[in-house]
Amino acid sequence: SKVTKRYIAILDGEVDCDNGTIELPFRVDIDNRPHQIYDPVHGKVGITHWKKILVKDGKTRIEFTPITGRTHQLRVHSASEHGLNIPIVGDPLYGTGTGPGMMKLHACYLSFAHPETGETLEFNSEPLF
């Protein structure tokens, strides 16, 4: 069954392009768990579609639609120089966040087929930022 997820994030800088797709191989950094690192040889590919919503005060509001569901995928795709090269605001692992609850990443949409009825269920949640 197909699951669709969308996220809203605020990135700590200005994204130039309007939209795109990031396909980036990465894996856990064995010496620095749970940190994930770019690895074109041993990494597994994560795929994310993204769309710029707004640039304001030097930061970019963006919508992410992950196609794969890898650990830290959106955070790595944002921060990596092979992705958008701009971390999510408040990200303590890949950006400048210093405490819990600071990261501006919010799951705003989820849809999937009900396992018994097959009915498509949809959930929306607007971010507070």
Coordinates of C-alpha atoms in Angstrom, one line a residue:
S1 CA 0.0 0.0 0.0
K2 CA 1.2 3.4 -0.9
V3 CA 2.0 5.9 1.9
T4 CA 2.4 9.6 1.0
K5 CA 4.0 12.0 3.5
R6 CA 4.7 15.7 3.2
Y7 CA 6.7 17.9 5.6
I8 CA 7.2 21.6 6.1
A9 CA 10.6 22.8 7.2
I10 CA 12.4 26.1 7.6
L11 CA 16.0 26.0 6.3
D12 CA 18.8 28.1 7.8
G13 CA 19.5 30.0 4.6
E14 CA 18.2 30.9 1.2
V15 CA 17.5 28.3 -1.4
D16 CA 17.9 29.6 -5.0
C17 CA 15.9 27.1 -7.1
D18 CA 12.1 26.8 -6.9
N19 CA 11.9 23.0 -6.7
G20 CA 13.8 19.8 -7.4
T21 CA 14.5 16.2 -6.5
I22 CA 17.4 15.1 -4.3
E23 CA 18.8 11.6 -4.8
L24 CA 21.5 11.0 -2.4
P25 CA 23.3 7.9 -1.1
F26 CA 24.0 7.9 2.6
R27 CA 24.6 5.6 5.6
V28 CA 25.1 5.8 9.3
D29 CA 28.5 7.2 10.4
I30 CA 29.8 4.1 12.4
D31 CA 32.1 6.3 14.5
N32 CA 29.5 9.0 15.2
R33 CA 26.0 7.4 15.5
P34 CA 23.2 8.3 14.9
H35 CA 24.8 10.8 12.4
Q36 CA 24.3 9.9 8.7
I37 CA 26.9 10.6 6.1
Y38 CA 27.1 10.9 2.3
D39 CA 28.6 7.7 0.8
P40 CA 28.3 7.1 -2.9
V41 CA 29.9 3.6 -2.6
H42 CA 28.2 2.0 0.5
G43 CA 25.2 4.3 1.1
K44 CA 21.6 3.6 0.2
V45 CA 19.9 6.1 -1.9
G46 CA 17.3 8.4 -0.4
I47 CA 15.0 10.3 -2.7
T48 CA 13.1 13.5 -1.8
H49 CA 11.1 15.9 -3.9
W50 CA 11.1 19.5 -2.6
K51 CA 9.4 22.8 -3.3
K52 CA 10.3 26.3 -2.1
I53 CA 7.3 28.0 -0.5
L54 CA 8.8 31.3 0.8
V55 CA 12.1 33.1 1.5
K56 CA 11.9 35.5 4.5
D57 CA 14.5 37.0 6.8
G58 CA 17.3 34.9 5.1
K59 CA 15.5 31.6 5.7
T60 CA 13.6 29.4 3.4
R61 CA 10.2 27.7 4.1
I62 CA 10.1 24.5 2.1
E63 CA 7.9 21.5 1.4
F64 CA 9.5 18.1 1.4
T65 CA 7.9 15.0 -0.1
P66 CA 10.1 12.0 0.7
I67 CA 9.8 9.1 -1.8
T68 CA 12.0 6.8 0.3
G69 CA 11.9 6.7 4.1
R70 CA 15.5 6.6 5.3
T71 CA 16.6 7.6 8.8
H72 CA 17.3 11.3 9.0
Q73 CA 16.6 11.6 5.2
L74 CA 15.2 15.1 5.1
R75 CA 17.8 16.4 7.6
V76 CA 20.7 14.9 5.6
H77 CA 19.2 16.0 2.2
S78 CA 18.9 19.6 3.6
A79 CA 22.3 19.9 5.2
S80 CA 24.6 17.9 2.9
E81 CA 26.7 19.8 0.3
H82 CA 25.4 17.1 -2.1
G83 CA 21.8 18.1 -1.3
L84 CA 20.5 21.6 -0.6
N85 CA 23.6 22.5 1.5
I86 CA 21.5 24.3 4.1
P87 CA 20.5 22.6 7.4
I88 CA 17.0 22.8 8.9
V89 CA 16.7 25.5 11.5
G90 CA 17.3 24.1 15.0
D91 CA 18.7 20.8 13.8
P92 CA 21.1 19.7 16.6
L93 CA 22.9 17.0 14.5
Y94 CA 23.3 18.7 11.2
G95 CA 22.8 22.3 12.0
T96 CA 23.1 24.7 14.9
G97 CA 20.3 23.5 17.2
T98 CA 21.2 23.2 20.9
G99 CA 18.2 21.6 22.5
P100 CA 15.1 19.5 22.0
G101 CA 12.0 21.0 20.3
M102 CA 14.0 23.6 18.3
M103 CA 14.1 21.9 14.9
K104 CA 11.7 23.5 12.4
L105 CA 10.6 20.2 10.7
H106 CA 6.9 19.2 10.8
A107 CA 5.0 16.3 9.3
C108 CA 2.0 18.2 7.7
Y109 CA 0.4 15.5 5.6
L110 CA 0.0 11.7 5.7
S111 CA -2.2 9.4 3.6
F112 CA -2.4 5.6 3.3
A113 CA -4.9 2.9 2.5
H114 CA -6.8 1.4 5.5
P115 CA -5.5 -2.1 5.9
E116 CA -8.9 -3.7 6.0
T117 CA -11.3 -1.5 4.0
G118 CA -8.7 -0.2 1.5
E119 CA -10.2 3.3 2.0
T120 CA -7.7 6.1 1.6
L121 CA -7.2 7.9 4.9
E122 CA -5.7 11.4 4.9
F123 CA -4.4 13.5 7.8
N124 CA -3.4 17.1 7.8
S125 CA -1.5 19.0 10.5
E126 CA -0.4 22.6 10.0
P127 CA 3.0 23.6 11.5
L128 CA 3.0 26.1 14.4
F129 CA 6.0 27.9 12.8

